[in-house]
Short mmCIF file of C-alpha atoms and ligand atoms in Angstrom, two decimals:
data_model
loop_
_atom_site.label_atom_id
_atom_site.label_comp_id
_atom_site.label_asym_id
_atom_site.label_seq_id
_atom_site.Cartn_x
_atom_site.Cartn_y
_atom_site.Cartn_z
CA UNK O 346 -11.61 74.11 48.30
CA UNK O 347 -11.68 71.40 50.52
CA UNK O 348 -8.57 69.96 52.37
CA UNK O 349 -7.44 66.52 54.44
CA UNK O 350 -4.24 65.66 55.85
CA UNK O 351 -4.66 61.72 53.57
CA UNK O 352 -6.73 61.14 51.31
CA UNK O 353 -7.30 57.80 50.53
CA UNK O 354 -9.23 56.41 47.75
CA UNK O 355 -11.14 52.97 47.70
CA UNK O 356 -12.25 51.17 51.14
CA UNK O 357 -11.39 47.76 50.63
CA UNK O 358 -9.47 46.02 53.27
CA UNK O 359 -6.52 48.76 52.53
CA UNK O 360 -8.16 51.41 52.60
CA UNK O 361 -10.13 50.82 55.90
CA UNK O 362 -7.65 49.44 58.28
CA UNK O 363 -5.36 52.59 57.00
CA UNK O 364 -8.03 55.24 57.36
CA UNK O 365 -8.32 53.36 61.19
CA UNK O 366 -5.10 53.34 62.16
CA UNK O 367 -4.04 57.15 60.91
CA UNK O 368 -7.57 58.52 62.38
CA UNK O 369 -6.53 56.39 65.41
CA UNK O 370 -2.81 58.40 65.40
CA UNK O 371 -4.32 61.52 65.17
CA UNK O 372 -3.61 62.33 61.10
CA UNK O 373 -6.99 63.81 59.41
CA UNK O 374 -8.15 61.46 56.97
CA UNK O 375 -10.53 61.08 54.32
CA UNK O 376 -11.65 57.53 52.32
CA UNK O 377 -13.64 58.01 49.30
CA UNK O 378 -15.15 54.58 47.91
CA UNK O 379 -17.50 54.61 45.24
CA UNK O 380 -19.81 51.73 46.57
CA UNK O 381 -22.78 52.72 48.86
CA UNK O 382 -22.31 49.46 51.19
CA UNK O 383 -19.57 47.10 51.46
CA UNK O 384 -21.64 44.09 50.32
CA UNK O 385 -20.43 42.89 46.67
CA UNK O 386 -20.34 39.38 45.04
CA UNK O 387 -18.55 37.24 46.44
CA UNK O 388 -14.59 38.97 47.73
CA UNK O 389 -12.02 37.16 49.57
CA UNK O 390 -13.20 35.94 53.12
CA UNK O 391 -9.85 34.55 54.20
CA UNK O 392 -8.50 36.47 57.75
CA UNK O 393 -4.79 35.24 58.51
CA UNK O 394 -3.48 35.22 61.79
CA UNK O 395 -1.73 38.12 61.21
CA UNK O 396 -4.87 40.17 60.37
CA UNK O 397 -6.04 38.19 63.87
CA UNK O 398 -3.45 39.36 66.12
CA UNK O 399 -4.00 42.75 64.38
CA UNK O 400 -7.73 43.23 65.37
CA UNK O 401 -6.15 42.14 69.25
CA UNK O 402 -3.86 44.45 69.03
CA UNK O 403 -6.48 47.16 68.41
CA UNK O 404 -8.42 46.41 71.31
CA UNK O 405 -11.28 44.94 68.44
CA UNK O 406 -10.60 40.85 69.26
CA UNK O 407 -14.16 40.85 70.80
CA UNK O 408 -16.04 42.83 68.23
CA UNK O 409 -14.31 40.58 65.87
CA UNK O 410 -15.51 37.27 67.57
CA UNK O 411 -19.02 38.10 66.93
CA UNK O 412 -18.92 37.99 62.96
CA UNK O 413 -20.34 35.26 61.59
CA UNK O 414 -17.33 32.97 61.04
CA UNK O 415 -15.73 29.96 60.73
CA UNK O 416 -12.52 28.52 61.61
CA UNK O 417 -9.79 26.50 59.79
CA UNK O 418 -6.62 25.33 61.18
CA UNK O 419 -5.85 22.55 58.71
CA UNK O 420 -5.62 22.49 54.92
CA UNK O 421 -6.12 19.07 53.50
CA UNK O 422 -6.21 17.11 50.12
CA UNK O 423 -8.13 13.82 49.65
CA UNK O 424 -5.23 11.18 48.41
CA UNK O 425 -5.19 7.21 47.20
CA UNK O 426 -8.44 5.49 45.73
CA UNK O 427 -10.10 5.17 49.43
CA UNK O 428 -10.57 9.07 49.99
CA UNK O 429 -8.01 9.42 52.53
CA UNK O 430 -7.12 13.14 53.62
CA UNK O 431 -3.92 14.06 54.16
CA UNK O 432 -2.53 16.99 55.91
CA UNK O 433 0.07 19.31 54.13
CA UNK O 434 -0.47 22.51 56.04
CA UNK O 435 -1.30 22.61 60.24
CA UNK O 436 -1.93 26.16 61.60
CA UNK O 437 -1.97 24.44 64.78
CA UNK O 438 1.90 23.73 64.90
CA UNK O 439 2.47 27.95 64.90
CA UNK O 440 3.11 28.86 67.89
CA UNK O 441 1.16 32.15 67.89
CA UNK O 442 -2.20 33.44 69.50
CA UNK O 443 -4.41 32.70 66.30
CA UNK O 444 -3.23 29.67 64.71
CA UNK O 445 -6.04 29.46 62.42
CA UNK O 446 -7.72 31.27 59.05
CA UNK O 447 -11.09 32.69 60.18
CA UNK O 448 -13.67 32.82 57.31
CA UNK O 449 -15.14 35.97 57.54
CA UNK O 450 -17.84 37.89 54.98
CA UNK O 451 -15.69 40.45 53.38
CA UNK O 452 -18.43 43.08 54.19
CA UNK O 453 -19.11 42.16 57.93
CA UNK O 454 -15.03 42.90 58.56
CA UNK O 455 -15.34 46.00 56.30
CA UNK O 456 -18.14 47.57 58.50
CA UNK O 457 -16.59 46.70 61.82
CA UNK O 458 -13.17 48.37 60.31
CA UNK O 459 -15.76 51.38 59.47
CA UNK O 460 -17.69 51.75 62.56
CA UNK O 461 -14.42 51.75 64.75
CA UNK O 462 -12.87 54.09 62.40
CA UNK O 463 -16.31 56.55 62.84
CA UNK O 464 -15.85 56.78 66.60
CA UNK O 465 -12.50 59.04 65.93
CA UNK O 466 -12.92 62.82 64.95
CA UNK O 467 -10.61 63.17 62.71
CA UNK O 468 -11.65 60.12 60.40
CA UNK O 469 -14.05 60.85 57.38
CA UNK O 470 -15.49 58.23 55.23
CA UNK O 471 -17.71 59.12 52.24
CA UNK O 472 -20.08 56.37 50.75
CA UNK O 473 -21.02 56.43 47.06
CA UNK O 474 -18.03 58.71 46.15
CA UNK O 475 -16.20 57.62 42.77
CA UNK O 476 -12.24 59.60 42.45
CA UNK O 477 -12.53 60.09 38.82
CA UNK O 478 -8.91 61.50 38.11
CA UNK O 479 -6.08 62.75 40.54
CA UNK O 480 -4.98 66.34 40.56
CA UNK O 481 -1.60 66.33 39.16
CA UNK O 482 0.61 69.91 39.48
CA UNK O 483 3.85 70.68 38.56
CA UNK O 484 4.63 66.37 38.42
CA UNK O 485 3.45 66.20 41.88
CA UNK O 486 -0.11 64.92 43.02
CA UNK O 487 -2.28 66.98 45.19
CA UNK O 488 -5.50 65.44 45.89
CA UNK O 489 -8.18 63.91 43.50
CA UNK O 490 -11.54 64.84 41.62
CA UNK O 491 -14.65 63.23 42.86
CA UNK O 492 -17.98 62.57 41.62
CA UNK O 493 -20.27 62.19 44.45
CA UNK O 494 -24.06 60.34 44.89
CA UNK O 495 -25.80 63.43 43.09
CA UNK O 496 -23.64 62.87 40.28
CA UNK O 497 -21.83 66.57 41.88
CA UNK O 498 -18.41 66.68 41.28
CA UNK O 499 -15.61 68.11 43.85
CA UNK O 500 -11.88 68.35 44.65
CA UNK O 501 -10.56 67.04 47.41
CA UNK O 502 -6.67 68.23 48.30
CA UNK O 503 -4.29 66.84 50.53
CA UNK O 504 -0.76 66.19 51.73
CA UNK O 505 -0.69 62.50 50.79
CA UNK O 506 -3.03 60.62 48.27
CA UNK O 507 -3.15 56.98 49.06
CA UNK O 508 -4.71 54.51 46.05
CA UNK O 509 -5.97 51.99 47.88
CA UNK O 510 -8.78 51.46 44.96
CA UNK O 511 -7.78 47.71 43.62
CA UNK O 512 -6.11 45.82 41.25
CA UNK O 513 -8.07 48.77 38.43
CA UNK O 514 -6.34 51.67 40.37
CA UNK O 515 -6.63 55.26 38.52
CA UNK O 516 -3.37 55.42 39.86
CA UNK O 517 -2.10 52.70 37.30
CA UNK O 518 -2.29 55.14 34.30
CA UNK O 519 0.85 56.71 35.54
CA UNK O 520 3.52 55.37 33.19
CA UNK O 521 6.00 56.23 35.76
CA UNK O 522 4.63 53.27 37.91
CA UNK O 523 5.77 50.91 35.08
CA UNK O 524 3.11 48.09 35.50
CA UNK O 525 4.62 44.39 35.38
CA UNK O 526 2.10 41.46 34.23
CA UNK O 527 3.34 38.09 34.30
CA UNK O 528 0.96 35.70 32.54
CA UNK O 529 -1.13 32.84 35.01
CA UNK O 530 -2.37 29.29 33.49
CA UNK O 531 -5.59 29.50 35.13
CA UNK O 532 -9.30 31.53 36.39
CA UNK O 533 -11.45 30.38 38.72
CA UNK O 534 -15.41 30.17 38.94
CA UNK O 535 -16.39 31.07 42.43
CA UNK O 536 -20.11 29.19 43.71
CA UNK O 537 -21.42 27.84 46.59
CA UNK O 538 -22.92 24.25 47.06
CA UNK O 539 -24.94 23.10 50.23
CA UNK O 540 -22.86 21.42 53.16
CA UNK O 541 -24.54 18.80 55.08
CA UNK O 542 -23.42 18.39 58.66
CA UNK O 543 -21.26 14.95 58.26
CA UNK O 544 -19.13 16.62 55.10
CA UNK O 545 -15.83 17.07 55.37
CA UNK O 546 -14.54 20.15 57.57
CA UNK O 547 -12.28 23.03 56.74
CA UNK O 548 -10.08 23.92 53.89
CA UNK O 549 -10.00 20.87 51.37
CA UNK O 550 -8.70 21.05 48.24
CA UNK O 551 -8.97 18.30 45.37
CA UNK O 552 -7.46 17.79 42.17
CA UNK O 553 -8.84 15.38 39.52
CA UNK O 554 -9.84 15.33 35.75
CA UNK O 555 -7.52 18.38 35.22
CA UNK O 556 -9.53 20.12 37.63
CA UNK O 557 -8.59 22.16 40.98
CA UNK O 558 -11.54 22.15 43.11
CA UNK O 559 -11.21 24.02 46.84
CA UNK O 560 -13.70 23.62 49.29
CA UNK O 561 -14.16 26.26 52.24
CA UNK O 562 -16.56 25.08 54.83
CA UNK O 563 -18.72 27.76 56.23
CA UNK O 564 -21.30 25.38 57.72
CA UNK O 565 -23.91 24.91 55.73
CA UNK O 566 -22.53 25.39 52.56
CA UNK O 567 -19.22 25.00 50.88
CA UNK O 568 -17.68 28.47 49.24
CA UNK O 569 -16.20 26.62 46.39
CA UNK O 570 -13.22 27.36 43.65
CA UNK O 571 -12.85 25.86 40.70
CA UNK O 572 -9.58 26.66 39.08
CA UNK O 573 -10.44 25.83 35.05
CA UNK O 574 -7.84 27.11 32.01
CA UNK O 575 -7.46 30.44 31.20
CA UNK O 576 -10.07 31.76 29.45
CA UNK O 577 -11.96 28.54 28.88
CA UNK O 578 -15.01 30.11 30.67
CA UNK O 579 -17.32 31.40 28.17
CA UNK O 580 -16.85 27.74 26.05
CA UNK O 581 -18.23 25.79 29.37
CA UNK O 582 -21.38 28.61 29.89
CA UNK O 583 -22.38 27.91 26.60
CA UNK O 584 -23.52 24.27 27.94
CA UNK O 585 -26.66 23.79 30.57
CA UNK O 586 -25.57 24.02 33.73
CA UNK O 587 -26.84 20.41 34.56
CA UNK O 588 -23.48 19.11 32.81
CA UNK O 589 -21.81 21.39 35.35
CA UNK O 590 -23.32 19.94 37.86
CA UNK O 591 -22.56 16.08 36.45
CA UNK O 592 -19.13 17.30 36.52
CA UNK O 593 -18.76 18.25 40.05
CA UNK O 594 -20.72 15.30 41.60
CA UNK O 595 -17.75 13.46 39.61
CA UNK O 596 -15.16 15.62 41.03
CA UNK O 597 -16.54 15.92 44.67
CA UNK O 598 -17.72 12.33 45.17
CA UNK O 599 -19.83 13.40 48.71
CA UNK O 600 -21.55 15.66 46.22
CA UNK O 601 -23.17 12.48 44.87
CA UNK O 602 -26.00 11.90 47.12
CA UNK O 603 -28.99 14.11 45.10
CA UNK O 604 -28.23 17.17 47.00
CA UNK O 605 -29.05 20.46 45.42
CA UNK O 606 -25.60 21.90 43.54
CA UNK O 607 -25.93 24.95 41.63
CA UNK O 608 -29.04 26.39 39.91
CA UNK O 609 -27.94 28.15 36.97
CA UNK O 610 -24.99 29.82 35.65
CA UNK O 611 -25.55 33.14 37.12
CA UNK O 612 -24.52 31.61 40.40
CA UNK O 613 -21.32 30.78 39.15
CA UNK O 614 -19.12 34.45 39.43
CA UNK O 615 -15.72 33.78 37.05
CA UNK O 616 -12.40 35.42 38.66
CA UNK O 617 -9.90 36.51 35.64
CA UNK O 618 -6.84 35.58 37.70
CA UNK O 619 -4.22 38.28 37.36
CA UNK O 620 -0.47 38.64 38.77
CA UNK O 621 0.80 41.70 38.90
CA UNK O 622 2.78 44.57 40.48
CA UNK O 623 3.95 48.55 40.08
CA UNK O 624 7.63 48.41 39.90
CA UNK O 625 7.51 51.96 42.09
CA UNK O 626 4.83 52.15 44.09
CA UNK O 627 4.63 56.00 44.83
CA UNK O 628 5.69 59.65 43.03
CA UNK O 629 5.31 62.92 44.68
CA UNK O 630 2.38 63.13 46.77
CA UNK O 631 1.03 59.55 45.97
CA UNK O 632 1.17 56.22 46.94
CA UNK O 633 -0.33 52.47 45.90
CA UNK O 634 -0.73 49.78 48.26
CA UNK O 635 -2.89 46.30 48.26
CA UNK O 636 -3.87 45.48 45.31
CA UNK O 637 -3.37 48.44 43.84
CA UNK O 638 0.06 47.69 43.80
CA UNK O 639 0.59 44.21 43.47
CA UNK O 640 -2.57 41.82 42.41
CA UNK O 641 -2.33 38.43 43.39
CA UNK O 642 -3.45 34.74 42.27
CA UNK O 643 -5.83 33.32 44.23
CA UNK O 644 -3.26 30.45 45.43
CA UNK O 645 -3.22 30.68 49.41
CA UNK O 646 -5.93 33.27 49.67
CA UNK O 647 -3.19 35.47 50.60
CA UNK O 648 -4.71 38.43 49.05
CA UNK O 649 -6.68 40.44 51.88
CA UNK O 650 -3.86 39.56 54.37
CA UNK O 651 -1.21 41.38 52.47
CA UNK O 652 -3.46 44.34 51.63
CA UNK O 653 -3.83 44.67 55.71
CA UNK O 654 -0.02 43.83 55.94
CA UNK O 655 0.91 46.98 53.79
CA UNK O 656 -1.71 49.55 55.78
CA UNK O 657 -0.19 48.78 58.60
CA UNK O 658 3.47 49.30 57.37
CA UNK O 659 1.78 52.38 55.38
CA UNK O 660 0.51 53.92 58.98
CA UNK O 661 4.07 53.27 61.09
CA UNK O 662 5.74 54.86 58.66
CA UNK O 663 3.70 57.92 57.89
CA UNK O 664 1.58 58.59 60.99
CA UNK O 665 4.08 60.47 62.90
CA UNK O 666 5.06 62.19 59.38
CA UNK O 667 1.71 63.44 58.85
CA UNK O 668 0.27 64.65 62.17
CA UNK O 669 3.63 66.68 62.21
CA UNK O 670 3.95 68.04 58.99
CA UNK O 671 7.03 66.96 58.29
CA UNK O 672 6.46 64.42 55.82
CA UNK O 673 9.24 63.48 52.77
CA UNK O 674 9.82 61.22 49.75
CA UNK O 675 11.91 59.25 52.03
CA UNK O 676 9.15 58.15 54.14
CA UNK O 677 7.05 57.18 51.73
CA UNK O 678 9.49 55.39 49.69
CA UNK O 679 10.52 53.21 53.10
CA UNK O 680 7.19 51.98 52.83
CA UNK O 681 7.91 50.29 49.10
CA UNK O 682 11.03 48.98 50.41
CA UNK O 683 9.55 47.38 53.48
CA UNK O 684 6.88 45.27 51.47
CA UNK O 685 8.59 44.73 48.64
CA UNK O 686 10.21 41.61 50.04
CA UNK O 687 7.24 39.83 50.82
CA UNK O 688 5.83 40.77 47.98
CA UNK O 689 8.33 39.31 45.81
CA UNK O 690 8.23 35.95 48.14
CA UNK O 691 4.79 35.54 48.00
CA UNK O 692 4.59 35.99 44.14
CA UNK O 693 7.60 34.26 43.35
CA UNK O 694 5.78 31.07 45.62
CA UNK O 695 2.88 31.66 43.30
CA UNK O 696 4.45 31.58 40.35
CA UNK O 697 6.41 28.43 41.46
CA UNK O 698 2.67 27.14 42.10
CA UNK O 699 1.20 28.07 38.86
CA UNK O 700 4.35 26.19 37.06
CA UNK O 701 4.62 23.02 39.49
CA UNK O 702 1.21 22.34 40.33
CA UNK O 703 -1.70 24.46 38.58
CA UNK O 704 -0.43 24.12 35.13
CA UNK O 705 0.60 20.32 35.25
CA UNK O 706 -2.89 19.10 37.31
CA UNK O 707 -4.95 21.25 34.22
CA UNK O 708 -3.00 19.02 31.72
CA UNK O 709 -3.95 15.88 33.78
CA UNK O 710 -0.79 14.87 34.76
CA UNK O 711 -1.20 15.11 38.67
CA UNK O 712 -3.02 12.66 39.75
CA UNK O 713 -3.97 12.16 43.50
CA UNK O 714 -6.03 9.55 43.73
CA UNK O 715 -2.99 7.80 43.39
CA UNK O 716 -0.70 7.46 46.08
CA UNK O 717 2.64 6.03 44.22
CA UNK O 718 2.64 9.27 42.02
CA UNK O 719 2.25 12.29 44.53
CA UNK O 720 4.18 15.01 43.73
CA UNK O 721 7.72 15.01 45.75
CA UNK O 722 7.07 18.40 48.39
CA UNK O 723 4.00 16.32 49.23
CA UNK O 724 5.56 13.02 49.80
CA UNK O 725 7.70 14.98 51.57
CA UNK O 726 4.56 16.40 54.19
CA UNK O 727 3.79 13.12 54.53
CA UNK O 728 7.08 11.82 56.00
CA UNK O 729 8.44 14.52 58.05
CA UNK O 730 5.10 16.14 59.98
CA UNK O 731 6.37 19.24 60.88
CA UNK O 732 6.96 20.66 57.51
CA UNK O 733 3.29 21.26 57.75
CA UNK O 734 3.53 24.22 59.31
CA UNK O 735 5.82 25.88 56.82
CA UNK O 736 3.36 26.55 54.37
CA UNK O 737 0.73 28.27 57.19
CA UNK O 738 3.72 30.30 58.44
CA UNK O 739 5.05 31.98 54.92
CA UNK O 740 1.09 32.32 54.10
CA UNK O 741 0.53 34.26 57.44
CA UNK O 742 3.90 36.23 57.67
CA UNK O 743 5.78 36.91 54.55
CA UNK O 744 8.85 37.95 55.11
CA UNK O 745 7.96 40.57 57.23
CA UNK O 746 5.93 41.07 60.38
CA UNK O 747 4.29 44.68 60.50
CA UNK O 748 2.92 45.99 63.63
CA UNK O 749 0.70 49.46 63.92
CA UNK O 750 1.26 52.37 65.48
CA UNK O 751 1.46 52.97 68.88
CA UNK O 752 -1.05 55.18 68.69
CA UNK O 753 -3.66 53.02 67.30
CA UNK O 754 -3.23 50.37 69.67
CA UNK O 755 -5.34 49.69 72.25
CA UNK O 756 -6.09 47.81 75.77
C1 FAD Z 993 -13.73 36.80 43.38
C2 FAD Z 993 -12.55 37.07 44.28
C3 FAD Z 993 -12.21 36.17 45.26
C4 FAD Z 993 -11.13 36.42 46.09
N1 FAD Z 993 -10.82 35.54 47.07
C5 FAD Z 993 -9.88 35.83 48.00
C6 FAD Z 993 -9.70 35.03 49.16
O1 FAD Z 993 -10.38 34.03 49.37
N2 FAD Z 993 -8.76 35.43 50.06
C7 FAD Z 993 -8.00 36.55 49.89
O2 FAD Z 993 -7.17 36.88 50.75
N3 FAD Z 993 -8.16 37.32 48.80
C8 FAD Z 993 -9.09 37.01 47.87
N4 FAD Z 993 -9.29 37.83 46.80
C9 FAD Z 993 -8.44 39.01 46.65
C10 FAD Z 993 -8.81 40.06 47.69
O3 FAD Z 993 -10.21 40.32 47.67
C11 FAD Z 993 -8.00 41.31 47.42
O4 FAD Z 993 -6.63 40.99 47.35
C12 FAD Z 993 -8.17 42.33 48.53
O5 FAD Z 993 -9.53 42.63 48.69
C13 FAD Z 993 -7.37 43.57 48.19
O6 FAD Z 993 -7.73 44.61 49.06
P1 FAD Z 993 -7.59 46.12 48.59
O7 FAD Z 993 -8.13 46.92 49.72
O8 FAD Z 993 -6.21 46.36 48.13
O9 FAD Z 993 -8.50 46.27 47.28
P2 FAD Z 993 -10.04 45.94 47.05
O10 FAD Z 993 -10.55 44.94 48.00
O11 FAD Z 993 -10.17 45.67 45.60
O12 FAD Z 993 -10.76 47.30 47.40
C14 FAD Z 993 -10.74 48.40 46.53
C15 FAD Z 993 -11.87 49.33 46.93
O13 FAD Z 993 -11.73 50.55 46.20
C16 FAD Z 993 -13.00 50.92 45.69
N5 FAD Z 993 -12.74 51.72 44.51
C17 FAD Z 993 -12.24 51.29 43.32
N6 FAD Z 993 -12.10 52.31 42.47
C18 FAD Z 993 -12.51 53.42 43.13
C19 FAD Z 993 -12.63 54.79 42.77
N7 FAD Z 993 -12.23 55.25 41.57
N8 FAD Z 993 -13.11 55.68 43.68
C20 FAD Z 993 -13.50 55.25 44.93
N9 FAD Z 993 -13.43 53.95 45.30
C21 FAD Z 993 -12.93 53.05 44.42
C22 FAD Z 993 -13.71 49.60 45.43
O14 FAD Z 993 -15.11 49.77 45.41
C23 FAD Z 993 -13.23 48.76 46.62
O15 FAD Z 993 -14.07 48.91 47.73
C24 FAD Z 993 -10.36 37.59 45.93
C25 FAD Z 993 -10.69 38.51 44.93
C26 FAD Z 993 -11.79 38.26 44.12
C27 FAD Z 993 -12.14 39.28 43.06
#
């Protein structure tokens, strides 16, 4: 039978800067993720300065600097008939060591997180393993049943089982979890489109023709959203994807100059936008954190940040726990209680979103191209400047600001 201290299951974001910061704090631990590689379609990129300060505070800022990135310290929107930008969030106004969202491939952060975790003995990660049930005894869980590359199949025990395995978690099947949907307005087609140098920079998001379009620059091309109406997908992909194409060059006017947009629809990946969250987020012997607890809308890219957030509340409060053998209910339940907060905040903001902006700009009735009819918070932005760097601040923080383990930290 084989035995860890934590087992965690699914190395996402999660699951990775957990297994790093327990191996790091001297608790045995073992990921299982049923990929072979960390390279997927296209995942959240977006690294928040508090997932910044975190890879300096674990001695990996320089490793980190490497990636291929890019860097965005201002979110604008284009307003008024001339194609103005204005300014309505300003990283630059925080007074912290990162003020900025680095854009990061999902996969290059993932194997960093992996090859750091690897240098410490008592960190395990194994590729191309699938956790196809957990081992449930007397209403407690003790480990989980694997299927491995060979299609062999093996238990793996252990004092804590952490579901770190996304917003489909096994662990969701527990009744006792009570899963709470709330409905969203909206999905979003995710696609790239080629960025000449002169384009517009950094985060910019547009609304027009009851369309949200976001732009991410990452140099020479533009990672772009479009948010469209709940399940109004499969309608448009029954159309060539040259009227696609006529559409955006209407909607992204730089995109009118005979570039190149997007070559068919198998390019264009659709995100069915949930919001979600477990109302109890552990029973015996099991917790869920990320988005295995709580999946979020895509509305401030928030979701990668507050997967890192919760490890790193989930190792303070259980690294000393485990590597002593002393570990209780209590501890894991402070963990629930800690996040819950900003979980609840950043949701709540969401939903606000969704109501305020999302679902009114879908039915056309946001307009910015003109100026006289901006919505009020922006009108707002525009009078008194430093409000700008509210929305940055609750995006990066939450309510909460977790730190690691001593242990874990480094230089
Ligand atoms: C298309 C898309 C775009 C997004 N854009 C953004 C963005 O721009 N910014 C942002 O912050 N967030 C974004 N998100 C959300 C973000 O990716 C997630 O919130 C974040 O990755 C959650 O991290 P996690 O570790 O909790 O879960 P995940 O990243 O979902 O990781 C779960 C891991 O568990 C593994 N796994 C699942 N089941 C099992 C199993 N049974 N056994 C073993 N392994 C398993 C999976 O392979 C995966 O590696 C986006 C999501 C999608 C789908």
């Amino acid at each position: 039978m084989e035995r860890t201290t934590c087992c965690i299951i699914g190395g996402g974001p999660a699951g990775m800067v957990l297994g790093l910061l327990l191996a790091r704090s001297g608790v045995r631990v073992t990921v299982l993720e049923k990929h072979g590689d960390f390279l997927r379609d296209f995942r959240g990129d977006t690294v928040h300065p508090t997932t910044l300060q975190l890879m300096d505070d674990l001695g990996l800022a320089e490793r980190f600097a490497e990636l291929p990135q890019r860097r965005v310290d201002i979110v604008q929107l284009p307003v008024g008939r001339d194609g103005d930008f204005l300014t309505i969030g300003d990283f630059r106004l925080l007074p912290i060591k990162y003020p900025y969202i680095a854009l990061v491939p999902q996969w290059d952060l993932l194997d960093l997180l992996a090859d750091e975790a690897k240098q410490e003995s008592d960190f395990s990660l194994r590729m191309q393993t699938e956790v196809t049930e957990l081992i449930r005894e007397g209403g407690r869980v003790n480990g989980v049943r694997y299927r491995d590359a060979d299609g062999g199949t093996g238990e793996l025990r252990a004092d804590i089982t952490i579901a770190c395995d996304g917003r489909d978690s096994l662990a969701r099947r527990l009744p006792e979890l009570r899963l709470r949907d709330f409905p969203t307005p909206m999905d979003v087609r995710w696609f790239r489109v080629p960025r000449k140098e002169d384009d517009p920079a950094g985060l910019i998001g547009l609304v027009r023709d009851r369309t949200f379009t976001a732009l991410i620059d990452r140099g020479d091309y533009y990672q772009t959203a479009s948010i469209i109406e709940k399940d109004s997908d499969a309608a448009g992909r029954s159309r060539p994807i040259e009227e696609f194409n006529q559409r955006l060059r209407h909607l992204v006017p730089w995109f009118d100059d005979g570039r190149e947009l997007v070559d068919t629809w198998e390019d264009v990946k659709l995100l069915h936008v949930t919001l979600d969250r477990l109302n109890k987020w552990h029973v015996p012997g099991l917790l869920c954190i990320g988005d295995a607890a709580h999946a979020m809308s895509p509305v401030g890219g928030i979701g990668i940040n507050l997967a890192v957030q919760d490890a790193v509340a989930a190792a303070r409060h259980l690294a000393a726990p485990l590597r002593e053998g002393r570990l209780r209910r209590r501890h894991v339940a402070a963990i629930q209680r800690r996040r819950w907060p900003t979980t609840l905040l950043i949701q709540g903001l969401q939903k606000v979103l969704h109501r305020n902006a999302v679902e009114p700009g879908l039915r056309g009735e946001i307009d910015f191209g003109d100026r006289t009819r901006l919505p009020r918070p922006i009108r707002m932005i525009t009078r008194l400047p430093l409000l700008r760097m509210f929305p940055p601040y609750i995006l990066a923080y939450g309510a909460l600001r977790e730190r690691p383990p001593r242990e874990a930290v480094r230089g």
